[in-house]
Coordinates of N, CA and C and ligand atoms in Angstrom, one line a residue:
M107 N -13.7 -68.2 17.1 CA -14.4 -68.5 15.8 C -13.5 -67.9 14.7
I108 N -13.0 -66.7 14.9 CA -12.1 -66.1 13.9 C -10.9 -65.6 14.6
K109 N -9.7 -65.9 14.2 CA -8.5 -65.4 14.8 C -7.6 -64.8 13.7
V110 N -7.3 -63.5 13.8 CA -6.5 -62.9 12.7 C -5.2 -62.5 13.4
K111 N -4.1 -62.8 12.7 CA -2.8 -62.5 13.3 C -2.0 -61.7 12.2
Q112 N -1.6 -60.5 12.6 CA -0.7 -59.7 11.8 C -1.0 -59.7 10.3
L113 N -2.3 -59.4 10.0 CA -2.8 -59.4 8.7 C -2.3 -58.1 8.0
C114 N -1.7 -58.3 6.8 CA -1.3 -57.1 6.0 C -1.9 -57.3 4.6
K115 N -2.3 -56.1 4.1 CA -2.9 -56.1 2.7 C -2.6 -54.7 2.0
A116 N -2.0 -54.8 0.9 CA -1.7 -53.5 0.1 C -2.4 -53.6 -1.2
F117 N -2.7 -52.5 -1.8 CA -3.2 -52.4 -3.2 C -2.2 -51.4 -3.9
D118 N -1.5 -51.9 -4.9 CA -0.6 -51.0 -5.7 C 0.2 -50.1 -4.8
G119 N 0.9 -50.7 -3.8 CA 1.7 -49.9 -3.0 C 1.1 -49.2 -1.8
L120 N -0.2 -49.2 -1.9 CA -1.0 -48.5 -0.7 C -1.2 -49.6 0.3
Q121 N -0.6 -49.4 1.5 CA -0.7 -50.3 2.6 C -2.0 -50.1 3.3
V122 N -3.1 -50.9 3.0 CA -4.4 -50.6 3.6 C -4.6 -51.2 5.0
L123 N -4.1 -52.5 5.1 CA -4.1 -53.1 6.4 C -2.7 -53.4 6.8
K124 N -2.2 -52.8 7.9 CA -0.8 -52.8 8.2 C -0.4 -54.0 9.1
N125 N -1.2 -54.2 10.1 CA -0.8 -55.3 11.1 C -2.0 -55.6 12.0
I126 N -3.0 -56.2 11.3 CA -4.2 -56.4 12.1 C -4.2 -57.7 12.8
S127 N -4.4 -57.6 14.1 CA -4.6 -58.8 14.9 C -5.9 -58.7 15.7
M128 N -6.7 -59.7 15.6 CA -8.0 -59.6 16.4 C -8.6 -61.0 16.5
E129 N -9.4 -61.1 17.5 CA -10.1 -62.4 17.7 C -11.6 -62.1 17.8
I130 N -12.4 -63.0 17.2 CA -13.8 -62.9 17.3 C -14.4 -64.2 17.8
N131 N -15.0 -64.1 19.0 CA -15.5 -65.3 19.6 C -16.9 -65.7 19.1
K132 N -17.2 -67.0 19.3 CA -18.5 -67.5 18.9 C -19.6 -66.7 19.6
S133 N -20.6 -66.3 18.8 CA -21.8 -65.5 19.3 C -21.5 -64.1 19.6
E134 N -20.2 -63.7 19.3 CA -19.9 -62.3 19.6 C -20.4 -61.4 18.4
V135 N -20.8 -60.2 18.8 CA -21.2 -59.2 17.7 C -20.2 -58.1 17.8
V136 N -19.4 -57.9 16.7 CA -18.4 -56.9 16.7 C -18.7 -55.9 15.6
V137 N -18.7 -54.7 16.0 CA -18.9 -53.6 15.1 C -17.6 -52.9 14.7
L138 N -17.4 -52.8 13.4 CA -16.1 -52.2 12.9 C -16.4 -50.8 12.4
I139 N -15.7 -49.8 12.9 CA -15.9 -48.5 12.5 C -14.6 -47.9 12.0
G140 N -14.6 -46.7 11.4 CA -13.4 -46.0 10.9 C -13.8 -45.2 9.7
A141 N -13.0 -44.2 9.5 CA -13.2 -43.2 8.4 C -13.3 -44.0 7.1
S142 N -13.9 -43.3 6.1 CA -14.0 -43.8 4.8 C -12.6 -44.1 4.2
G143 N -12.3 -45.2 3.7 CA -11.0 -45.5 3.2 C -10.1 -46.1 4.2
S144 N -10.5 -46.3 5.4 CA -9.6 -46.9 6.4 C -9.4 -48.4 6.3
G145 N -10.1 -49.0 5.4 CA -9.8 -50.5 5.2 C -10.9 -51.4 5.8
K146 N -12.0 -50.9 6.2 CA -13.0 -51.7 6.8 C -13.5 -52.8 5.9
S147 N -13.9 -52.4 4.6 CA -14.3 -53.4 3.7 C -13.2 -54.4 3.3
T148 N -12.0 -53.9 3.2 CA -10.9 -54.8 2.8 C -10.7 -55.8 3.9
L149 N -10.9 -55.4 5.2 CA -10.7 -56.4 6.3 C -11.8 -57.4 6.2
L150 N -13.1 -57.0 6.0 CA -14.1 -58.0 5.9 C -13.9 -58.9 4.7
R151 N -13.5 -58.3 3.6 CA -13.2 -59.1 2.4 C -12.1 -60.1 2.6
C152 N -11.1 -59.7 3.4 CA -10.0 -60.7 3.7 C -10.6 -61.8 4.6
L153 N -11.5 -61.5 5.4 CA -12.0 -62.5 6.3 C -12.8 -63.6 5.6
N154 N -13.4 -63.3 4.5 CA -14.0 -64.4 3.7 C -13.3 -64.6 2.4
F155 N -12.1 -64.1 2.3 CA -11.2 -64.5 1.2 C -11.7 -64.0 -0.2
L156 N -12.5 -62.9 -0.2 CA -12.8 -62.2 -1.4 C -11.5 -61.4 -1.8
E157 N -10.8 -61.0 -0.8 CA -9.4 -60.5 -1.0 C -8.4 -61.5 -0.4
I158 N -7.3 -61.6 -1.0 CA -6.3 -62.5 -0.4 C -5.2 -61.7 0.3
K159 N -5.0 -61.9 1.5 CA -4.1 -61.1 2.3 C -2.7 -61.3 1.7
D160 N -1.8 -60.3 2.0 CA -0.4 -60.4 1.5 C 0.4 -61.2 2.5
S161 N 0.1 -61.0 3.8 CA 0.8 -61.8 4.8 C 0.0 -61.8 6.1
G162 N 0.4 -62.6 7.0 CA -0.4 -62.8 8.3 C -1.2 -64.1 8.2
E163 N -2.0 -64.3 9.2 CA -2.7 -65.6 9.4 C -4.2 -65.4 9.7
I164 N -5.0 -66.2 9.1 CA -6.4 -66.1 9.4 C -6.8 -67.5 9.8
E165 N -7.4 -67.7 11.0 CA -7.8 -69.0 11.5 C -9.3 -68.9 11.6
I166 N -10.0 -69.9 11.0 CA -11.5 -69.9 11.1 C -11.8 -71.2 11.8
S167 N -12.6 -71.1 12.9 CA -13.0 -72.3 13.6 C -11.9 -73.3 13.9
G168 N -10.7 -72.8 14.3 CA -9.6 -73.6 14.7 C -8.7 -74.0 13.5
Q169 N -9.1 -73.7 12.3 CA -8.3 -74.1 11.2 C -7.6 -72.9 10.5
V170 N -6.3 -72.9 10.5 CA -5.5 -71.9 9.8 C -5.8 -72.1 8.3
I171 N -6.2 -71.0 7.6 CA -6.6 -71.1 6.2 C -5.4 -70.8 5.3
D172 N -4.9 -71.9 4.7 CA -3.8 -71.7 3.7 C -4.5 -71.5 2.4
T173 N -4.4 -70.2 1.9 CA -5.2 -69.8 0.7 C -4.7 -70.6 -0.5
K174 N -3.6 -71.3 -0.5 CA -3.2 -72.0 -1.7 C -3.7 -73.5 -1.6
K175 N -3.9 -74.0 -0.4 CA -4.3 -75.4 -0.3 C -5.7 -75.6 0.1
T176 N -6.3 -74.6 0.7 CA -7.7 -74.8 1.2 C -8.7 -74.5 0.0
N177 N -9.8 -75.2 0.0 CA -10.9 -74.9 -0.9 C -11.6 -73.6 -0.4
L178 N -11.3 -72.5 -0.9 CA -11.8 -71.2 -0.4 C -13.3 -71.1 -0.5
N179 N -13.8 -71.8 -1.5 CA -15.3 -71.7 -1.7 C -16.0 -72.4 -0.5
K180 N -15.4 -73.4 0.0 CA -15.9 -74.1 1.2 C -15.9 -73.2 2.4
V181 N -14.8 -72.5 2.6 CA -14.6 -71.6 3.7 C -15.6 -70.4 3.6
R182 N -15.8 -69.9 2.3 CA -16.7 -68.8 2.1 C -18.2 -69.2 2.4
E183 N -18.5 -70.5 2.2 CA -19.9 -70.9 2.5 C -20.2 -70.7 3.9
D184 N -19.2 -70.8 4.8 CA -19.4 -70.6 6.2 C -19.6 -69.2 6.7
M185 N -19.3 -68.3 5.7 CA -19.3 -66.8 6.1 C -20.3 -66.1 5.2
G186 N -21.5 -65.9 5.8 CA -22.5 -65.1 5.1 C -22.1 -63.7 4.9
M187 N -22.3 -63.1 3.7 CA -21.9 -61.7 3.6 C -23.1 -60.9 3.0
V188 N -23.3 -59.8 3.7 CA -24.3 -58.9 3.2 C -23.7 -57.5 2.9
F189 N -23.9 -57.0 1.7 CA -23.3 -55.8 1.2 C -24.3 -54.6 1.3
Q190 N -23.8 -53.5 1.0 CA -24.6 -52.3 0.9 C -25.7 -52.4 -0.2
H191 N -25.2 -52.9 -1.3 CA -26.2 -53.2 -2.4 C -26.5 -54.7 -2.4
F192 N -27.8 -55.0 -2.6 CA -28.3 -56.3 -2.2 C -27.9 -57.4 -3.2
N193 N -27.7 -57.0 -4.5 CA -27.3 -58.0 -5.5 C -28.3 -59.2 -5.6
L194 N -29.5 -58.9 -5.4 CA -30.5 -60.0 -5.6 C -30.6 -60.3 -7.1
F195 N -31.0 -61.5 -7.5 CA -31.2 -61.8 -8.9 C -32.6 -61.2 -9.3
P196 N -32.6 -60.3 -10.2 CA -33.8 -59.5 -10.4 C -34.9 -60.3 -11.1
H197 N -34.5 -61.4 -11.8 CA -35.5 -62.1 -12.6 C -36.0 -63.3 -11.8
M198 N -35.6 -63.4 -10.5 CA -36.1 -64.5 -9.7 C -36.9 -64.0 -8.5
T199 N -37.9 -64.8 -8.1 CA -38.7 -64.4 -6.9 C -37.8 -64.4 -5.7
V200 N -38.4 -63.8 -4.6 CA -37.7 -63.8 -3.3 C -37.3 -65.3 -2.9
L201 N -38.3 -66.2 -3.0 CA -38.0 -67.5 -2.6 C -36.9 -68.2 -3.5
A202 N -37.0 -67.9 -4.8 CA -36.0 -68.5 -5.7 C -34.6 -68.0 -5.4
N203 N -34.5 -66.7 -5.0 CA -33.3 -66.1 -4.6 C -32.7 -66.8 -3.4
V204 N -33.6 -67.1 -2.5 CA -33.1 -67.7 -1.2 C -32.7 -69.2 -1.4
I205 N -33.4 -69.9 -2.2 CA -33.1 -71.4 -2.3 C -32.0 -71.7 -3.3
E206 N -31.6 -70.7 -4.1 CA -30.6 -70.9 -5.2 C -29.3 -71.5 -4.7
A207 N -28.7 -70.9 -3.7 CA -27.4 -71.5 -3.3 C -27.5 -72.8 -2.5
P208 N -28.5 -72.9 -1.6 CA -28.7 -74.2 -0.9 C -28.8 -75.4 -1.9
I209 N -29.6 -75.1 -3.0 CA -29.8 -76.2 -4.0 C -28.5 -76.5 -4.8
H210 N -27.9 -75.4 -5.3 CA -26.8 -75.6 -6.3 C -25.5 -75.8 -5.6
I211 N -25.3 -75.2 -4.4 CA -24.0 -75.3 -3.8 C -24.0 -76.4 -2.7
K212 N -25.1 -76.3 -1.9 CA -25.2 -77.3 -0.8 C -25.9 -78.6 -1.2
K213 N -26.4 -78.6 -2.4 CA -27.0 -79.8 -3.0 C -28.2 -80.3 -2.2
K214 N -28.9 -79.3 -1.6 CA -30.2 -79.7 -0.9 C -31.3 -80.0 -1.9
S215 N -32.2 -80.9 -1.5 CA -33.3 -81.1 -2.3 C -34.2 -79.8 -2.4
K216 N -34.9 -79.7 -3.5 CA -35.7 -78.5 -3.6 C -36.7 -78.3 -2.5
Q217 N -37.3 -79.4 -2.1 CA -38.3 -79.3 -1.0 C -37.7 -78.8 0.3
T218 N -36.6 -79.5 0.6 CA -35.8 -79.1 1.9 C -35.5 -77.6 1.8
A219 N -34.9 -77.2 0.7 CA -34.5 -75.8 0.6 C -35.7 -74.9 0.7
I220 N -36.8 -75.2 0.1 CA -38.0 -74.4 0.2 C -38.5 -74.3 1.7
D221 N -38.5 -75.4 2.3 CA -39.0 -75.5 3.7 C -38.1 -74.6 4.6
Q222 N -36.8 -74.7 4.4 CA -35.9 -73.9 5.2 C -36.0 -72.5 4.9
A223 N -36.1 -72.2 3.6 CA -36.2 -70.8 3.1 C -37.4 -70.1 3.7
M224 N -38.5 -70.8 3.7 CA -39.8 -70.3 4.3 C -39.6 -70.0 5.8
D225 N -38.9 -70.9 6.5 CA -38.7 -70.6 7.9 C -37.9 -69.3 8.1
I226 N -36.8 -69.2 7.2 CA -35.9 -68.0 7.3 C -36.7 -66.7 6.9
L227 N -37.5 -66.8 5.9 CA -38.3 -65.6 5.4 C -39.2 -65.2 6.5
Q228 N -39.8 -66.2 7.2 CA -40.7 -65.9 8.3 C -39.9 -65.1 9.4
K229 N -38.7 -65.6 9.6 CA -37.9 -65.0 10.7 C -37.5 -63.5 10.3
V230 N -37.3 -63.2 9.0 CA -37.0 -61.8 8.7 C -38.3 -61.1 8.3
G231 N -39.4 -61.7 8.5 CA -40.7 -61.0 8.4 C -41.1 -60.8 6.9
L232 N -40.7 -61.8 6.1 CA -41.0 -61.6 4.6 C -41.7 -62.8 4.0
A233 N -42.2 -63.7 4.9 CA -42.8 -64.9 4.3 C -43.9 -64.6 3.3
D234 N -44.6 -63.5 3.5 CA -45.7 -63.1 2.6 C -45.2 -62.5 1.3
K235 N -43.9 -62.3 1.2 CA -43.3 -61.8 0.0 C -42.6 -62.9 -0.8
A236 N -42.7 -64.1 -0.4 CA -41.9 -65.2 -1.0 C -42.0 -65.2 -2.6
H237 N -43.2 -64.9 -3.1 CA -43.4 -65.0 -4.5 C -43.4 -63.7 -5.2
H238 N -42.9 -62.7 -4.6 CA -42.7 -61.4 -5.2 C -41.4 -61.4 -5.9
Y239 N -41.2 -60.4 -6.8 CA -39.9 -60.2 -7.4 C -39.2 -59.0 -6.7
P240 N -37.9 -58.9 -6.7 CA -37.2 -57.9 -6.0 C -37.7 -56.5 -6.3
E241 N -38.0 -56.2 -7.6 CA -38.4 -54.8 -7.9 C -39.8 -54.4 -7.2
Q242 N -40.5 -55.5 -6.7 CA -41.7 -55.1 -6.0 C -41.5 -54.8 -4.6
L243 N -40.3 -54.9 -4.1 CA -40.0 -54.7 -2.7 C -39.3 -53.4 -2.4
S244 N -39.4 -52.9 -1.2 CA -38.7 -51.7 -0.8 C -37.2 -52.1 -0.6
G245 N -36.4 -51.1 -0.4 CA -35.0 -51.3 -0.2 C -34.7 -52.1 1.1
G246 N -35.5 -51.8 2.1 CA -35.4 -52.5 3.4 C -35.8 -53.9 3.3
Q247 N -36.8 -54.2 2.5 CA -37.2 -55.6 2.3 C -36.2 -56.3 1.5
K248 N -35.7 -55.6 0.4 CA -34.6 -56.3 -0.4 C -33.4 -56.7 0.5
Q249 N -33.0 -55.8 1.4 CA -31.9 -56.1 2.2 C -32.2 -57.2 3.2
R250 N -33.4 -57.3 3.6 CA -33.8 -58.5 4.5 C -33.8 -59.8 3.7
V251 N -34.2 -59.7 2.4 CA -34.1 -60.9 1.6 C -32.6 -61.3 1.4
A252 N -31.7 -60.3 1.2 CA -30.3 -60.6 1.1 C -29.8 -61.2 2.4
I253 N -30.3 -60.8 3.5 CA -29.9 -61.4 4.8 C -30.4 -62.9 4.8
A254 N -31.7 -63.0 4.4 CA -32.2 -64.4 4.4 C -31.5 -65.3 3.5
R255 N -31.1 -64.8 2.3 CA -30.3 -65.6 1.4 C -29.0 -66.0 2.0
A256 N -28.3 -65.1 2.7 CA -27.1 -65.5 3.3 C -27.3 -66.5 4.4
L257 N -28.4 -66.4 5.2 CA -28.7 -67.3 6.3 C -29.0 -68.7 5.8
A258 N -29.6 -68.8 4.6 CA -30.0 -70.0 4.0 C -28.8 -71.0 3.8
M259 N -27.6 -70.4 3.8 CA -26.4 -71.3 3.7 C -25.9 -71.8 5.0
E260 N -26.6 -71.4 6.1 CA -26.3 -71.8 7.4 C -24.9 -71.5 7.8
P261 N -24.5 -70.2 7.7 CA -23.1 -69.8 7.9 C -22.8 -69.8 9.4
A262 N -21.6 -69.9 9.7 CA -21.1 -69.9 11.1 C -21.0 -68.4 11.5
V263 N -20.7 -67.6 10.6 CA -20.4 -66.2 10.8 C -21.2 -65.3 9.8
M264 N -21.7 -64.2 10.2 CA -22.3 -63.3 9.2 C -21.5 -62.0 9.2
L265 N -21.1 -61.6 8.0 CA -20.3 -60.3 7.8 C -21.2 -59.3 7.1
F266 N -21.3 -58.1 7.6 CA -22.2 -57.1 7.1 C -21.3 -55.9 6.7
D267 N -21.4 -55.5 5.5 CA -20.6 -54.3 5.1 C -21.6 -53.1 4.8
E268 N -21.8 -52.2 5.7 CA -22.7 -51.1 5.6 C -24.0 -51.5 5.1
P269 N -24.7 -52.4 5.7 CA -26.0 -53.0 5.2 C -27.1 -51.9 5.1
T270 N -27.0 -50.8 5.8 CA -28.1 -49.9 5.8 C -27.7 -48.5 5.1
S271 N -26.5 -48.5 4.6 CA -26.0 -47.2 4.1 C -26.7 -46.7 2.8
A272 N -27.3 -47.7 2.0 CA -27.9 -47.3 0.8 C -29.4 -47.1 1.0
L273 N -29.9 -47.2 2.2 CA -31.3 -47.2 2.4 C -31.9 -45.8 2.8
D274 N -33.1 -45.6 2.4 CA -33.8 -44.4 2.9 C -33.9 -44.5 4.4
P275 N -33.7 -43.3 5.1 CA -33.7 -43.4 6.5 C -34.8 -44.2 7.2
E276 N -36.0 -44.1 6.6 CA -37.2 -44.7 7.3 C -37.1 -46.3 7.1
L277 N -36.2 -46.8 6.3 CA -36.1 -48.2 6.1 C -35.0 -48.9 6.8
V278 N -34.2 -48.0 7.5 CA -33.0 -48.5 8.2 C -33.4 -49.4 9.4
G279 N -34.4 -48.9 10.1 CA -34.8 -49.6 11.3 C -35.1 -51.1 11.2
E280 N -35.9 -51.4 10.1 CA -36.3 -52.8 10.0 C -35.1 -53.7 9.7
V281 N -34.1 -53.2 9.0 CA -32.9 -54.0 8.7 C -32.1 -54.2 10.0
L282 N -32.0 -53.1 10.8 CA -31.3 -53.2 12.1 C -32.0 -54.1 13.0
E283 N -33.3 -54.1 13.0 CA -34.1 -55.0 13.8 C -33.9 -56.4 13.5
T284 N -33.8 -56.7 12.2 CA -33.5 -58.1 11.7 C -32.1 -58.5 12.2
M285 N -31.2 -57.6 12.2 CA -29.8 -58.0 12.6 C -29.8 -58.2 14.1
K286 N -30.6 -57.3 14.8 CA -30.7 -57.5 16.3 C -31.2 -58.8 16.7
N287 N -32.2 -59.3 16.0 CA -32.8 -60.6 16.3 C -31.8 -61.7 16.1
L288 N -31.0 -61.6 15.0 CA -29.9 -62.5 14.7 C -28.9 -62.6 15.9
A289 N -28.5 -61.4 16.3 CA -27.6 -61.3 17.4 C -28.2 -62.0 18.7
R290 N -29.5 -61.8 18.9 CA -30.1 -62.3 20.1 C -30.1 -63.9 20.0
E291 N -30.2 -64.4 18.8 CA -30.1 -65.9 18.6 C -28.7 -66.4 18.7
G292 N -27.7 -65.6 18.9 CA -26.4 -66.1 19.1 C -25.5 -66.1 17.9
M293 N -26.0 -65.5 16.8 CA -25.2 -65.5 15.6 C -23.9 -64.7 15.8
T294 N -22.8 -65.2 15.3 CA -21.5 -64.5 15.4 C -21.5 -63.5 14.2
M295 N -21.3 -62.2 14.5 CA -21.4 -61.2 13.5 C -20.3 -60.2 13.5
V296 N -19.8 -59.8 12.3 CA -18.9 -58.7 12.2 C -19.6 -57.7 11.3
I297 N -19.8 -56.5 11.8 CA -20.6 -55.5 11.1 C -19.9 -54.2 10.9
V298 N -19.8 -53.8 9.7 CA -19.3 -52.4 9.4 C -20.5 -51.5 9.3
T299 N -20.6 -50.5 10.1 CA -21.8 -49.7 10.1 C -21.5 -48.3 10.7
H300 N -22.3 -47.3 10.3 CA -22.2 -46.0 10.9 C -23.3 -45.8 11.9
E301 N -24.1 -46.8 12.1 CA -25.3 -46.7 13.0 C -24.8 -46.9 14.4
M302 N -24.4 -45.8 15.1 CA -23.8 -45.9 16.4 C -24.8 -46.3 17.5
G303 N -26.0 -45.9 17.3 CA -27.1 -46.3 18.2 C -27.1 -47.9 18.3
F304 N -27.1 -48.4 17.1 CA -27.1 -49.9 17.0 C -25.9 -50.5 17.6
A305 N -24.8 -49.9 17.3 CA -23.5 -50.4 17.9 C -23.6 -50.4 19.4
R306 N -24.0 -49.3 20.0 CA -24.1 -49.1 21.4 C -25.0 -50.2 22.0
E307 N -26.1 -50.5 21.3 CA -27.1 -51.4 21.9 C -26.8 -52.8 21.7
V308 N -26.2 -53.2 20.5 CA -26.1 -54.6 20.2 C -24.7 -55.1 20.2
A309 N -23.7 -54.3 20.0 CA -22.3 -54.8 19.9 C -21.8 -55.3 21.3
D310 N -21.0 -56.4 21.2 CA -20.3 -56.8 22.4 C -18.9 -56.0 22.4
R311 N -18.5 -55.7 21.2 CA -17.2 -54.9 21.1 C -17.3 -54.0 19.9
V312 N -16.6 -52.9 20.0 CA -16.5 -52.0 18.9 C -15.0 -51.9 18.6
I313 N -14.7 -52.0 17.3 CA -13.3 -51.9 16.9 C -13.1 -50.7 15.9
M314 N -12.1 -49.9 16.2 CA -11.9 -48.7 15.4 C -10.6 -48.9 14.5
L315 N -10.8 -48.8 13.2 CA -9.7 -48.9 12.3 C -9.2 -47.5 11.9
A316 N -7.9 -47.3 11.9 CA -7.3 -46.0 11.4 C -5.9 -46.3 10.9
D317 N -5.6 -45.7 9.8 CA -4.2 -45.9 9.2 C -3.8 -47.3 9.2
G318 N -4.7 -48.2 8.8 CA -4.4 -49.6 8.7 C -4.2 -50.4 9.9
N319 N -4.5 -49.8 11.1 CA -4.4 -50.5 12.3 C -5.7 -50.4 13.1
I320 N -5.8 -51.4 14.1 CA -6.8 -51.3 15.1 C -6.3 -50.3 16.1
I321 N -7.0 -49.2 16.3 CA -6.5 -48.2 17.3 C -7.3 -48.3 18.6
E322 N -8.5 -48.9 18.5 CA -9.2 -49.0 19.8 C -10.2 -50.2 19.6
D323 N -10.4 -50.9 20.7 CA -11.2 -52.1 20.7 C -11.8 -52.3 22.1
G324 N -13.1 -52.1 22.2 CA -13.6 -52.2 23.6 C -15.1 -52.4 23.6
H325 N -15.6 -52.6 24.8 CA -17.1 -52.7 25.0 C -17.7 -51.4 24.7
P326 N -18.9 -51.3 24.1 CA -19.5 -50.1 23.7 C -19.6 -49.1 24.9
S327 N -19.9 -49.6 26.1 CA -20.1 -48.7 27.2 C -18.9 -47.9 27.5
V328 N -17.7 -48.5 27.3 CA -16.4 -47.7 27.4 C -16.1 -47.0 26.2
F329 N -16.2 -47.7 25.0 CA -15.8 -47.2 23.8 C -16.5 -45.8 23.5
F330 N -17.8 -45.7 23.7 CA -18.5 -44.5 23.4 C -18.4 -43.4 24.4
T331 N -18.1 -43.8 25.6 CA -18.1 -42.7 26.7 C -16.7 -42.3 27.1
D332 N -15.8 -43.2 26.9 CA -14.4 -42.9 27.4 C -13.4 -43.5 26.5
P333 N -13.4 -43.1 25.2 CA -12.4 -43.7 24.3 C -11.0 -43.3 24.7
K334 N -10.0 -44.2 24.5 CA -8.6 -43.9 24.9 C -7.9 -43.0 23.9
E335 N -8.3 -43.2 22.7 CA -7.5 -42.5 21.6 C -8.2 -41.2 21.2
E336 N -7.4 -40.2 21.1 CA -7.9 -38.9 20.5 C -8.6 -39.1 19.2
R337 N -8.0 -39.9 18.3 CA -8.5 -40.1 17.0 C -9.9 -40.7 17.0
T338 N -10.2 -41.6 18.0 CA -11.5 -42.2 18.2 C -12.5 -41.1 18.6
R339 N -12.1 -40.3 19.6 CA -12.9 -39.2 20.0 C -13.4 -38.3 18.9
R340 N -12.4 -38.0 18.1 CA -12.7 -37.0 17.0 C -13.7 -37.7 16.0
F341 N -13.4 -39.0 15.7 CA -14.3 -39.7 14.8 C -15.7 -39.8 15.3
L342 N -15.8 -40.1 16.6 CA -17.2 -40.2 17.2 C -17.9 -38.9 17.2
Q343 N -17.1 -37.8 17.4 CA -17.8 -36.4 17.4 C -18.4 -36.2 16.0
Q344 N -17.8 -36.7 15.0 CA -18.3 -36.5 13.6 C -19.5 -37.4 13.3
V345 N -19.5 -38.6 13.8 CA -20.6 -39.5 13.5 C -21.8 -39.5 14.5
L346 N -21.6 -39.1 15.7 CA -22.6 -39.2 16.7 C -23.6 -38.0 16.6
Ligands
ADP113 P1 -13.5 -48.5 3.8 O1 -14.4 -49.7 3.6 O2 -13.0 -48.4 5.2 O3 -14.0 -47.3 3.3 P2 -11.8 -49.9 1.9 O4 -11.4 -51.1 2.5 O5 -12.9 -50.0 0.9 O6 -12.1 -48.8 3.0 O7 -10.6 -49.2 1.1 C1 -9.4 -48.9 1.8 C2 -8.4 -48.3 0.8 O8 -8.0 -49.4 -0.2 C3 -9.0 -47.2 -0.1 O9 -7.9 -46.3 -0.3 C4 -9.4 -47.9 -1.4 O10 -9.3 -47.0 -2.4 C5 -8.3 -49.0 -1.5 N1 -8.8 -50.2 -2.2 C6 -9.8 -51.0 -1.8 N2 -10.0 -52.0 -2.6 C7 -9.1 -51.8 -3.6 C8 -8.8 -52.5 -4.8 N3 -9.5 -53.7 -5.1 N4 -7.9 -52.1 -5.6 C9 -7.2 -50.9 -5.3 N5 -7.4 -50.2 -4.2 C10 -8.4 -50.6 -3.4
MG114 MG1 -16.3 -49.9 2.8

């Protein structure tokens, strides 16, 4: 689904991603971990072209993306992104938030968009909040609306950048549960998170970033119990 070859990205002389190569298969759930500042967000943002790589190659669904020739908005439509902060439109109801892009970008009819949005809201457990405004929701509910909004674009891949980091602890579970359900349905997902329990349970692979490189990449059963790299061990000791 995603193939990255020798991806490099620097900001003002700071080499954040040095030589990243990785593959993400269809229906795979990959959790990306690493110290703060190790480039996790930058890598995710390169994957959906919110950041443009300096060099290297990104292939999505068999197509190498030439950032100068490809319509990047079209590519981005296929990659749902959920951030730490939900960025919902505050003046719009939950339903209006979810149907906005399908209508304006995918040119769906309002009724089709509403029907699909209600199905998705059902799935994330918020059908009864369709006509509420974001400020009437808890942080966990807002984040689930953000997930619903991304799903409404029918993306091939979902990217999550610390989706539970801004939530009160008691609200983390419901968001992780929603993500778990998505994984169960076969959604391809790349997730930056510090929720190691979730990674252990849901990830097919865990990837550790350090110093701009992937230093470890493995199945959680091995990754968490017998990491190869000393740096991974030390990191896990801090977060577990
Ligand atoms: P992480 O998500 O792992 O915490 P980031 O990808 O956000 O790491 O950042 C990696 C490094 O790149 C940090 O040193 C950060 O300050 C820097 N960085 C990220 N985005 C930008 C930007 N737009 N401009 C300049 N520096 C940036
Ligand atoms: Mg980050």
